[in-house]
Amino acid sequence: MTAPSCPKSMTHGPCGGVGVDGGCEAAPGPCVFLGRPTVRWAGDDVHPPAPEAPLLALMRQRPVVVADLPAAPLSRESLVRGADVLAGSVDAVLLGDSGGARVQFPPAYRAALVQARGVPAWAGLTCRDRNRVALEGELAALADTGAAAVHCVTGDHTSLGDRPDARPVFDLDSTELAARAATAGLLVSVAEAPAGPPVAQRPERLAEKVRAGAQVCVVNHCGGPDAVADFVAAAVAAGADVPFVVCVAVALDPASAAELRRFPGLVLPAGYLASIESARDPHRAGVSAAVALAEACLSVPGVRGVDLSAVAPPGRELSTADALATIGKALS
């Protein structure tokens, strides 16, 4: 059953936005899932057999490098130019739906634009703005356009970010969406926040998402490689034996560092952003720091990729994409 008073009407919580103090991201007081047992997946965990997705097959051969695609909202030109910059430098681009950009082109349309440039699209799909009918329509369109993968997230509450006037939907949560995405024949990833309370239950929660249909876990920013290793080992022991892709924060100047700090539940290695902000050349320092952190995370058993996470300040989308391409080449 849905947890009482959850602002996101979640069934399989908690979300990734729980504060380090256990506070809800969208309402006063603690997360309503704290102190409750992990909600088990009660649906059908058997999905129609399908050929192995190319991106998943690649992960089994070698680690992959994925990059968030910096693009101005509602700009076809920005999406296309950013994809062109990243082409050949990364294995896929993640088309996220961050809390700072409420109005964007639909996920399937963005994926089609990017894939037309020869870049595999890992499309983000959030439950924040769409009911189950709209979500299922997006999944069908992503499957039809041949998207490389879909990243299923519950999403930030609308009270955060740039459009607090928008009414939240949350008809489904990420676990329920993952099940529908698997049925649609897509490669399905989900996120988990190892540093978010209740920390001890996060591996179990991921295992339930895997039972529902998730095939890849994107590990939210949780500190350094030691924290990643602890979570991956616990998740595999809990039954989530899937490839893990670790988020690596990319900050290139004080403005992009400030954008990263807006992420709910952001946990980075001690001094990571401060060392970039105080450097004589923050851009070069940011690139070097991201390469070093990515290499350290890729050395963790079970980690099969990294996602270069950068939020470009307005007007700096192309320069940010160029930096991500530089990092991608360094890791190849």
mmCIF file of C-alpha atoms in Angstrom:
data_model
loop_
_atom_site.group_PDB
_atom_site.id
_atom_site.type_symbol
_atom_site.label_atom_id
_atom_site.label_comp_id
_atom_site.label_asym_id
_atom_site.label_seq_id
_atom_site.Cartn_x
_atom_site.Cartn_y
_atom_site.Cartn_z
ATOM 1 C CA MET A 1 0.000 0.000 0.000
ATOM 2 C CA THR A 2 1.057 3.593 -0.516
ATOM 3 C CA ALA A 3 2.837 5.037 2.484
ATOM 4 C CA PRO A 4 0.550 7.439 4.392
ATOM 5 C CA SER A 5 1.113 11.109 3.554
ATOM 6 C CA CYS A 6 3.972 10.521 1.082
ATOM 7 C CA PRO A 7 3.995 13.673 -1.093
ATOM 8 C CA LYS A 8 4.850 11.506 -4.093
ATOM 9 C CA SER A 9 2.193 8.848 -3.366
ATOM 10 C CA MET A 10 4.981 6.272 -3.517
ATOM 11 C CA THR A 11 4.397 2.586 -2.929
ATOM 12 C CA HIS A 12 7.986 1.364 -3.214
ATOM 13 C CA GLY A 13 9.849 4.060 -1.319
ATOM 14 C CA PRO A 14 11.774 5.850 -0.090
ATOM 15 C CA CYS A 15 12.882 8.046 -2.991
ATOM 16 C CA GLY A 16 16.422 9.266 -3.533
ATOM 17 C CA GLY A 17 15.714 12.713 -2.164
ATOM 18 C CA VAL A 18 15.656 11.832 1.538
ATOM 19 C CA GLY A 19 17.961 14.206 3.418
ATOM 20 C CA VAL A 20 20.904 12.959 5.439
ATOM 21 C CA ASP A 21 18.815 13.751 8.527
ATOM 22 C CA GLY A 22 15.971 11.572 7.216
ATOM 23 C CA GLY A 23 13.861 14.559 6.217
ATOM 24 C CA CYS A 24 11.392 14.467 3.328
ATOM 25 C CA GLU A 25 12.464 16.498 0.296
ATOM 26 C CA ALA A 26 9.019 18.035 -0.206
ATOM 27 C CA ALA A 27 7.274 18.237 3.189
ATOM 28 C CA PRO A 28 8.184 19.041 6.791
ATOM 29 C CA GLY A 29 9.197 16.100 8.939
ATOM 30 C CA PRO A 30 10.852 12.749 8.305
ATOM 31 C CA CYS A 31 10.353 10.497 5.289
ATOM 32 C CA VAL A 32 7.297 8.337 5.957
ATOM 33 C CA PHE A 33 9.167 5.199 4.849
ATOM 34 C CA LEU A 34 11.751 5.424 7.612
ATOM 35 C CA GLY A 35 11.316 2.668 10.156
ATOM 36 C CA ARG A 36 9.120 0.606 7.829
ATOM 37 C CA PRO A 37 10.152 -2.688 6.226
ATOM 38 C CA THR A 38 11.119 -2.735 2.564
ATOM 39 C CA VAL A 39 8.017 -2.957 0.392
ATOM 40 C CA ARG A 40 8.236 -6.127 -1.688
ATOM 41 C CA TRP A 41 7.445 -6.241 -5.388
ATOM 42 C CA ALA A 42 4.102 -8.033 -5.639
ATOM 43 C CA GLY A 43 3.743 -7.917 -9.399
ATOM 44 C CA ASP A 44 4.835 -10.292 -12.135
ATOM 45 C CA ASP A 45 8.623 -10.500 -12.186
ATOM 46 C CA VAL A 46 8.755 -12.642 -15.339
ATOM 47 C CA HIS A 47 9.076 -10.635 -18.560
ATOM 48 C CA PRO A 48 8.937 -11.765 -22.190
ATOM 49 C CA PRO A 49 12.336 -12.939 -23.464
ATOM 50 C CA ALA A 50 14.039 -10.415 -25.720
ATOM 51 C CA PRO A 51 17.402 -10.168 -27.474
ATOM 52 C CA GLU A 52 20.119 -8.674 -25.263
ATOM 53 C CA ALA A 53 20.255 -4.918 -25.735
ATOM 54 C CA PRO A 54 23.465 -3.742 -27.468
ATOM 55 C CA LEU A 55 24.359 -1.409 -24.588
ATOM 56 C CA LEU A 56 23.972 -4.213 -22.035
ATOM 57 C CA ALA A 57 26.079 -6.531 -24.201
ATOM 58 C CA LEU A 58 28.752 -3.828 -24.373
ATOM 59 C CA MET A 59 28.775 -3.540 -20.569
ATOM 60 C CA ARG A 60 29.532 -7.235 -20.343
ATOM 61 C CA GLN A 61 32.546 -6.764 -22.637
ATOM 62 C CA ARG A 62 34.020 -3.599 -21.101
ATOM 63 C CA PRO A 63 33.100 -0.636 -18.906
ATOM 64 C CA VAL A 64 31.026 2.033 -20.634
ATOM 65 C CA VAL A 65 31.165 5.804 -20.382
ATOM 66 C CA VAL A 66 27.852 7.644 -20.417
ATOM 67 C CA ALA A 67 27.442 11.424 -20.244
ATOM 68 C CA ASP A 68 24.548 13.650 -19.354
ATOM 69 C CA LEU A 69 23.712 15.646 -22.481
ATOM 70 C CA PRO A 70 23.934 19.395 -21.761
ATOM 71 C CA ALA A 71 21.225 21.136 -23.760
ATOM 72 C CA ALA A 72 19.007 24.166 -23.421
ATOM 73 C CA PRO A 73 15.349 23.253 -22.799
ATOM 74 C CA LEU A 74 13.097 23.283 -25.848
ATOM 75 C CA SER A 75 16.009 23.781 -28.261
ATOM 76 C CA ARG A 76 16.391 21.249 -31.058
ATOM 77 C CA GLU A 77 19.586 22.971 -32.171
ATOM 78 C CA SER A 78 21.122 22.707 -28.687
ATOM 79 C CA LEU A 79 20.319 18.979 -28.461
ATOM 80 C CA VAL A 80 21.734 18.236 -31.886
ATOM 81 C CA ARG A 81 24.894 20.301 -31.426
ATOM 82 C CA GLY A 82 25.567 18.768 -28.018
ATOM 83 C CA ALA A 83 25.106 15.272 -29.419
ATOM 84 C CA ASP A 84 27.518 16.049 -32.248
ATOM 85 C CA VAL A 85 30.172 17.197 -29.765
ATOM 86 C CA LEU A 86 29.844 13.986 -27.728
ATOM 87 C CA ALA A 87 29.607 11.585 -30.674
ATOM 88 C CA GLY A 88 32.469 9.109 -30.646
ATOM 89 C CA SER A 89 33.649 10.144 -27.174
ATOM 90 C CA VAL A 90 31.062 8.334 -25.058
ATOM 91 C CA ASP A 91 29.033 5.152 -25.442
ATOM 92 C CA ALA A 92 25.653 6.831 -24.810
ATOM 93 C CA VAL A 93 24.150 10.089 -23.609
ATOM 94 C CA LEU A 94 21.737 10.253 -20.703
ATOM 95 C CA LEU A 95 18.778 12.516 -21.424
ATOM 96 C CA GLY A 96 17.792 13.339 -17.871
ATOM 97 C CA ASP A 97 14.898 15.337 -16.528
ATOM 98 C CA SER A 98 16.430 17.419 -13.764
ATOM 99 C CA GLY A 99 14.430 19.445 -11.310
ATOM 100 C CA GLY A 100 15.725 22.683 -12.799
ATOM 101 C CA ALA A 101 14.065 22.229 -16.206
ATOM 102 C CA ARG A 102 10.375 21.441 -15.948
ATOM 103 C CA VAL A 103 9.281 22.110 -19.520
ATOM 104 C CA GLN A 104 11.213 20.091 -22.091
ATOM 105 C CA PHE A 105 10.613 18.206 -25.293
ATOM 106 C CA PRO A 106 9.101 14.778 -24.570
ATOM 107 C CA PRO A 107 11.672 12.044 -23.813
ATOM 108 C CA ALA A 108 10.984 9.994 -26.939
ATOM 109 C CA TYR A 109 11.345 13.037 -29.192
ATOM 110 C CA ARG A 110 14.657 13.998 -27.598
ATOM 111 C CA ALA A 111 15.853 10.407 -27.954
ATOM 112 C CA ALA A 112 14.915 10.371 -31.645
ATOM 113 C CA LEU A 113 16.804 13.630 -32.293
ATOM 114 C CA VAL A 114 19.938 12.340 -30.578
ATOM 115 C CA GLN A 115 19.897 8.902 -32.170
ATOM 116 C CA ALA A 116 19.522 10.498 -35.589
ATOM 117 C CA ARG A 117 23.006 11.944 -34.961
ATOM 118 C CA GLY A 118 24.395 8.450 -34.380
ATOM 119 C CA VAL A 119 24.578 8.713 -30.590
ATOM 120 C CA PRO A 120 22.815 6.046 -28.466
ATOM 121 C CA ALA A 121 20.165 7.694 -26.291
ATOM 122 C CA TRP A 122 19.586 6.630 -22.683
ATOM 123 C CA ALA A 123 16.274 8.362 -22.076
ATOM 124 C CA GLY A 124 15.228 9.541 -18.638
ATOM 125 C CA LEU A 125 11.549 9.098 -17.804
ATOM 126 C CA THR A 126 10.029 10.556 -14.643
ATOM 127 C CA CYS A 127 6.724 9.852 -12.927
ATOM 128 C CA ARG A 128 6.494 13.442 -11.706
ATOM 129 C CA ASP A 129 4.610 14.909 -14.673
ATOM 130 C CA ARG A 130 2.755 11.997 -16.295
ATOM 131 C CA ASN A 131 0.096 9.488 -15.356
ATOM 132 C CA ARG A 132 0.433 5.827 -16.301
ATOM 133 C CA VAL A 133 -1.265 6.286 -19.676
ATOM 134 C CA ALA A 134 1.182 9.012 -20.711
ATOM 135 C CA LEU A 135 4.127 7.021 -19.350
ATOM 136 C CA GLU A 136 3.122 3.919 -21.296
ATOM 137 C CA GLY A 137 2.835 6.040 -24.433
ATOM 138 C CA GLU A 138 6.380 7.339 -23.926
ATOM 139 C CA LEU A 139 7.661 3.800 -23.380
ATOM 140 C CA ALA A 140 6.030 2.654 -26.610
ATOM 141 C CA ALA A 141 7.558 5.574 -28.492
ATOM 142 C CA LEU A 142 11.020 4.928 -27.004
ATOM 143 C CA ALA A 143 10.817 1.282 -28.029
ATOM 144 C CA ASP A 144 9.676 2.248 -31.520
ATOM 145 C CA THR A 145 12.477 4.768 -31.981
ATOM 146 C CA GLY A 146 15.065 2.235 -30.837
ATOM 147 C CA ALA A 147 16.289 4.051 -27.731
ATOM 148 C CA ALA A 148 19.364 2.412 -26.208
ATOM 149 C CA ALA A 149 17.826 2.363 -22.707
ATOM 150 C CA VAL A 150 15.290 4.051 -20.456
ATOM 151 C CA HIS A 151 16.114 5.351 -16.982
ATOM 152 C CA CYS A 152 13.031 5.010 -14.781
ATOM 153 C CA VAL A 153 12.821 7.447 -11.866
ATOM 154 C CA THR A 154 10.067 8.633 -9.570
ATOM 155 C CA GLY A 155 11.370 12.198 -9.957
ATOM 156 C CA ASP A 156 11.802 15.274 -7.793
ATOM 157 C CA HIS A 157 8.699 16.875 -6.359
ATOM 158 C CA THR A 158 7.385 19.874 -8.286
ATOM 159 C CA SER A 159 7.848 22.059 -5.199
ATOM 160 C CA LEU A 160 11.576 21.890 -5.995
ATOM 161 C CA GLY A 161 13.188 23.540 -8.991
ATOM 162 C CA ASP A 162 11.830 26.105 -11.419
ATOM 163 C CA ARG A 163 8.140 25.177 -11.681
ATOM 164 C CA PRO A 164 6.567 24.945 -8.216
ATOM 165 C CA ASP A 165 3.287 26.024 -9.825
ATOM 166 C CA ALA A 166 2.971 22.636 -11.584
ATOM 167 C CA ARG A 167 0.738 20.041 -9.941
ATOM 168 C CA PRO A 168 2.635 16.786 -9.214
ATOM 169 C CA VAL A 169 1.252 13.573 -10.703
ATOM 170 C CA PHE A 170 3.142 10.541 -9.319
ATOM 171 C CA ASP A 171 0.568 8.027 -10.540
ATOM 172 C CA LEU A 172 3.369 5.405 -10.534
ATOM 173 C CA ASP A 173 6.750 5.164 -8.853
ATOM 174 C CA SER A 174 10.059 4.079 -10.356
ATOM 175 C CA THR A 175 9.609 0.412 -9.462
ATOM 176 C CA GLU A 176 6.208 0.235 -11.143
ATOM 177 C CA LEU A 177 7.525 2.141 -14.156
ATOM 178 C CA ALA A 178 10.499 -0.218 -14.473
ATOM 179 C CA ALA A 179 8.111 -3.166 -14.739
ATOM 180 C CA ARG A 180 6.195 -1.489 -17.564
ATOM 181 C CA ALA A 181 9.424 -0.525 -19.349
ATOM 182 C CA ALA A 182 10.666 -4.125 -19.223
ATOM 183 C CA THR A 183 7.376 -5.335 -20.663
ATOM 184 C CA ALA A 184 7.839 -2.812 -23.502
ATOM 185 C CA GLY A 185 11.103 -4.571 -24.380
ATOM 186 C CA LEU A 186 13.445 -1.737 -23.362
ATOM 187 C CA LEU A 187 16.756 -1.937 -21.515
ATOM 188 C CA VAL A 188 15.725 -0.623 -18.091
ATOM 189 C CA SER A 189 17.857 1.242 -15.581
ATOM 190 C CA VAL A 190 16.867 2.566 -12.185
ATOM 191 C CA ALA A 191 18.638 4.797 -9.695
ATOM 192 C CA GLU A 192 19.546 4.112 -6.100
ATOM 193 C CA ALA A 193 20.880 6.524 -3.485
ATOM 194 C CA PRO A 194 23.251 4.603 -1.199
ATOM 195 C CA ALA A 195 23.783 7.621 1.077
ATOM 196 C CA GLY A 196 20.085 8.332 1.538
ATOM 197 C CA PRO A 197 18.374 7.127 4.703
ATOM 198 C CA PRO A 198 17.512 4.383 5.422
ATOM 199 C CA VAL A 199 20.981 3.418 4.190
ATOM 200 C CA ALA A 200 20.752 -0.186 5.363
ATOM 201 C CA GLN A 201 17.616 -0.827 3.292
ATOM 202 C CA ARG A 202 18.840 0.638 0.007
ATOM 203 C CA PRO A 203 20.325 -2.650 -1.282
ATOM 204 C CA GLU A 204 17.052 -4.481 -0.552
ATOM 205 C CA ARG A 205 15.079 -1.766 -2.279
ATOM 206 C CA LEU A 206 17.239 -2.097 -5.393
ATOM 207 C CA ALA A 207 16.696 -5.868 -5.363
ATOM 208 C CA GLU A 208 12.938 -5.285 -5.524
ATOM 209 C CA LYS A 209 13.410 -2.989 -8.526
ATOM 210 C CA VAL A 210 15.421 -5.724 -10.207
ATOM 211 C CA ARG A 211 12.627 -8.204 -9.520
ATOM 212 C CA ALA A 212 10.262 -5.755 -11.186
ATOM 213 C CA GLY A 213 12.378 -5.605 -14.345
ATOM 214 C CA ALA A 214 15.375 -3.290 -13.857
ATOM 215 C CA GLN A 215 18.548 -4.518 -15.585
ATOM 216 C CA VAL A 216 21.057 -1.780 -14.685
ATOM 217 C CA CYS A 217 21.532 0.344 -11.561
ATOM 218 C CA VAL A 218 22.720 3.936 -11.809
ATOM 219 C CA VAL A 219 24.367 4.725 -8.475
ATOM 220 C CA ASN A 220 23.640 8.254 -7.311
ATOM 221 C CA HIS A 221 26.437 10.414 -5.899
ATOM 222 C CA CYS A 222 27.330 8.734 -2.606
ATOM 223 C CA GLY A 223 30.951 9.719 -1.964
ATOM 224 C CA GLY A 224 34.083 7.968 -3.141
ATOM 225 C CA PRO A 225 34.882 4.487 -4.438
ATOM 226 C CA ASP A 226 34.844 2.918 -0.958
ATOM 227 C CA ALA A 227 31.200 3.904 -0.476
ATOM 228 C CA VAL A 228 30.389 2.611 -3.958
ATOM 229 C CA ALA A 229 32.121 -0.706 -3.236
ATOM 230 C CA ASP A 230 30.203 -1.182 0.013
ATOM 231 C CA PHE A 231 26.878 -0.548 -1.691
ATOM 232 C CA VAL A 232 27.559 -2.735 -4.721
ATOM 233 C CA ALA A 233 28.625 -5.667 -2.531
ATOM 234 C CA ALA A 234 25.542 -5.317 -0.323
ATOM 235 C CA ALA A 235 23.208 -4.961 -3.320
ATOM 236 C CA VAL A 236 24.578 -8.066 -5.033
ATOM 237 C CA ALA A 237 24.236 -9.992 -1.768
ATOM 238 C CA ALA A 238 20.610 -8.837 -1.551
ATOM 239 C CA GLY A 239 19.857 -10.205 -5.027
ATOM 240 C CA ALA A 240 20.551 -7.202 -7.282
ATOM 241 C CA ASP A 241 23.232 -8.836 -9.433
ATOM 242 C CA VAL A 242 23.179 -6.316 -12.275
ATOM 243 C CA PRO A 243 25.743 -3.986 -13.884
ATOM 244 C CA PHE A 244 26.305 -0.784 -11.896
ATOM 245 C CA VAL A 245 26.918 2.603 -13.507
ATOM 246 C CA VAL A 246 28.290 5.185 -11.062
ATOM 247 C CA CYS A 247 27.515 8.904 -11.291
ATOM 248 C CA VAL A 248 30.645 11.079 -11.422
ATOM 249 C CA ALA A 249 30.097 14.784 -10.793
ATOM 250 C CA VAL A 250 31.693 17.160 -13.284
ATOM 251 C CA ALA A 251 32.162 20.763 -12.137
ATOM 252 C CA LEU A 252 34.094 23.176 -14.329
ATOM 253 C CA ASP A 253 33.688 26.482 -12.506
ATOM 254 C CA PRO A 254 31.893 27.921 -9.447
ATOM 255 C CA ALA A 255 28.637 28.286 -11.412
ATOM 256 C CA SER A 256 28.487 24.622 -12.431
ATOM 257 C CA ALA A 257 29.463 23.585 -8.895
ATOM 258 C CA ALA A 258 26.505 25.600 -7.600
ATOM 259 C CA GLU A 259 24.205 23.827 -10.057
ATOM 260 C CA LEU A 260 25.432 20.442 -8.818
ATOM 261 C CA ARG A 261 24.737 21.435 -5.228
ATOM 262 C CA ARG A 262 21.065 21.746 -6.138
ATOM 263 C CA PHE A 263 20.852 17.958 -6.562
ATOM 264 C CA PRO A 264 18.805 16.457 -3.691
ATOM 265 C CA GLY A 265 20.878 14.040 -1.620
ATOM 266 C CA LEU A 266 24.185 14.963 -3.299
ATOM 267 C CA VAL A 267 27.162 13.351 -1.485
ATOM 268 C CA LEU A 268 30.647 13.780 -2.947
ATOM 269 C CA PRO A 269 34.151 12.973 -1.732
ATOM 270 C CA ALA A 270 35.307 15.428 0.917
ATOM 271 C CA GLY A 271 36.514 18.679 -0.631
ATOM 272 C CA TYR A 272 35.706 17.581 -4.191
ATOM 273 C CA LEU A 273 33.847 20.705 -5.303
ATOM 274 C CA ALA A 274 35.832 23.096 -3.101
ATOM 275 C CA SER A 275 39.134 22.008 -4.647
ATOM 276 C CA ILE A 276 37.776 22.768 -8.107
ATOM 277 C CA GLU A 277 36.317 26.127 -7.125
ATOM 278 C CA SER A 278 39.587 27.260 -5.510
ATOM 279 C CA ALA A 279 41.868 26.067 -8.322
ATOM 280 C CA ARG A 280 43.748 28.557 -10.480
ATOM 281 C CA ASP A 281 42.192 26.902 -13.542
ATOM 282 C CA PRO A 282 38.834 25.430 -12.376
ATOM 283 C CA HIS A 283 38.051 24.001 -15.805
ATOM 284 C CA ARG A 284 41.230 21.942 -15.999
ATOM 285 C CA ALA A 285 40.938 20.974 -12.329
ATOM 286 C CA GLY A 286 37.349 19.827 -12.867
ATOM 287 C CA VAL A 287 38.269 17.645 -15.828
ATOM 288 C CA SER A 288 41.190 16.082 -13.944
ATOM 289 C CA ALA A 289 39.102 15.471 -10.814
ATOM 290 C CA ALA A 290 36.346 13.775 -12.822
ATOM 291 C CA VAL A 291 38.806 11.496 -14.641
ATOM 292 C CA ALA A 292 40.445 10.475 -11.358
ATOM 293 C CA LEU A 293 37.128 9.782 -9.606
ATOM 294 C CA ALA A 294 35.787 7.854 -12.612
ATOM 295 C CA GLU A 295 38.894 5.669 -12.802
ATOM 296 C CA ALA A 296 38.678 4.929 -9.081
ATOM 297 C CA CYS A 297 34.999 3.962 -9.345
ATOM 298 C CA LEU A 298 35.615 1.786 -12.416
ATOM 299 C CA SER A 299 38.104 -0.238 -10.391
ATOM 300 C CA VAL A 300 35.294 -1.404 -8.062
ATOM 301 C CA PRO A 301 34.140 -4.976 -8.798
ATOM 302 C CA GLY A 302 30.655 -4.949 -10.326
ATOM 303 C CA VAL A 303 30.910 -1.399 -11.666
ATOM 304 C CA ARG A 304 30.517 -1.564 -15.429
ATOM 305 C CA GLY A 305 30.346 2.102 -16.269
ATOM 306 C CA VAL A 306 30.254 5.720 -15.195
ATOM 307 C CA ASP A 307 27.833 8.518 -15.925
ATOM 308 C CA LEU A 308 29.470 11.923 -16.241
ATOM 309 C CA SER A 309 27.001 14.197 -14.451
ATOM 310 C CA ALA A 310 27.180 17.881 -15.255
ATOM 311 C CA VAL A 311 24.548 20.590 -15.107
ATOM 312 C CA ALA A 312 25.567 23.344 -17.493
ATOM 313 C CA PRO A 313 24.753 26.929 -16.518
ATOM 314 C CA PRO A 314 22.593 28.599 -19.195
ATOM 315 C CA GLY A 315 24.631 29.451 -22.270
ATOM 316 C CA ARG A 316 27.441 27.019 -21.435
ATOM 317 C CA GLU A 317 25.920 23.864 -22.829
ATOM 318 C CA LEU A 318 28.399 23.396 -25.672
ATOM 319 C CA SER A 319 31.516 24.117 -23.609
ATOM 320 C CA THR A 320 30.254 21.658 -20.996
ATOM 321 C CA ALA A 321 29.641 19.020 -23.680
ATOM 322 C CA ASP A 322 33.179 19.592 -24.945
ATOM 323 C CA ALA A 323 34.581 18.997 -21.433
ATOM 324 C CA LEU A 324 32.543 15.795 -21.112
ATOM 325 C CA ALA A 325 33.913 14.639 -24.458
ATOM 326 C CA THR A 326 37.443 15.283 -23.212
ATOM 327 C CA ILE A 327 36.791 13.203 -20.096
ATOM 328 C CA GLY A 328 35.200 10.448 -22.154
ATOM 329 C CA LYS A 329 38.226 10.227 -24.420
ATOM 330 C CA ALA A 330 40.551 10.098 -21.414
ATOM 331 C CA LEU A 331 38.621 7.129 -20.025
ATOM 332 C CA SER A 332 38.439 5.176 -23.278
#
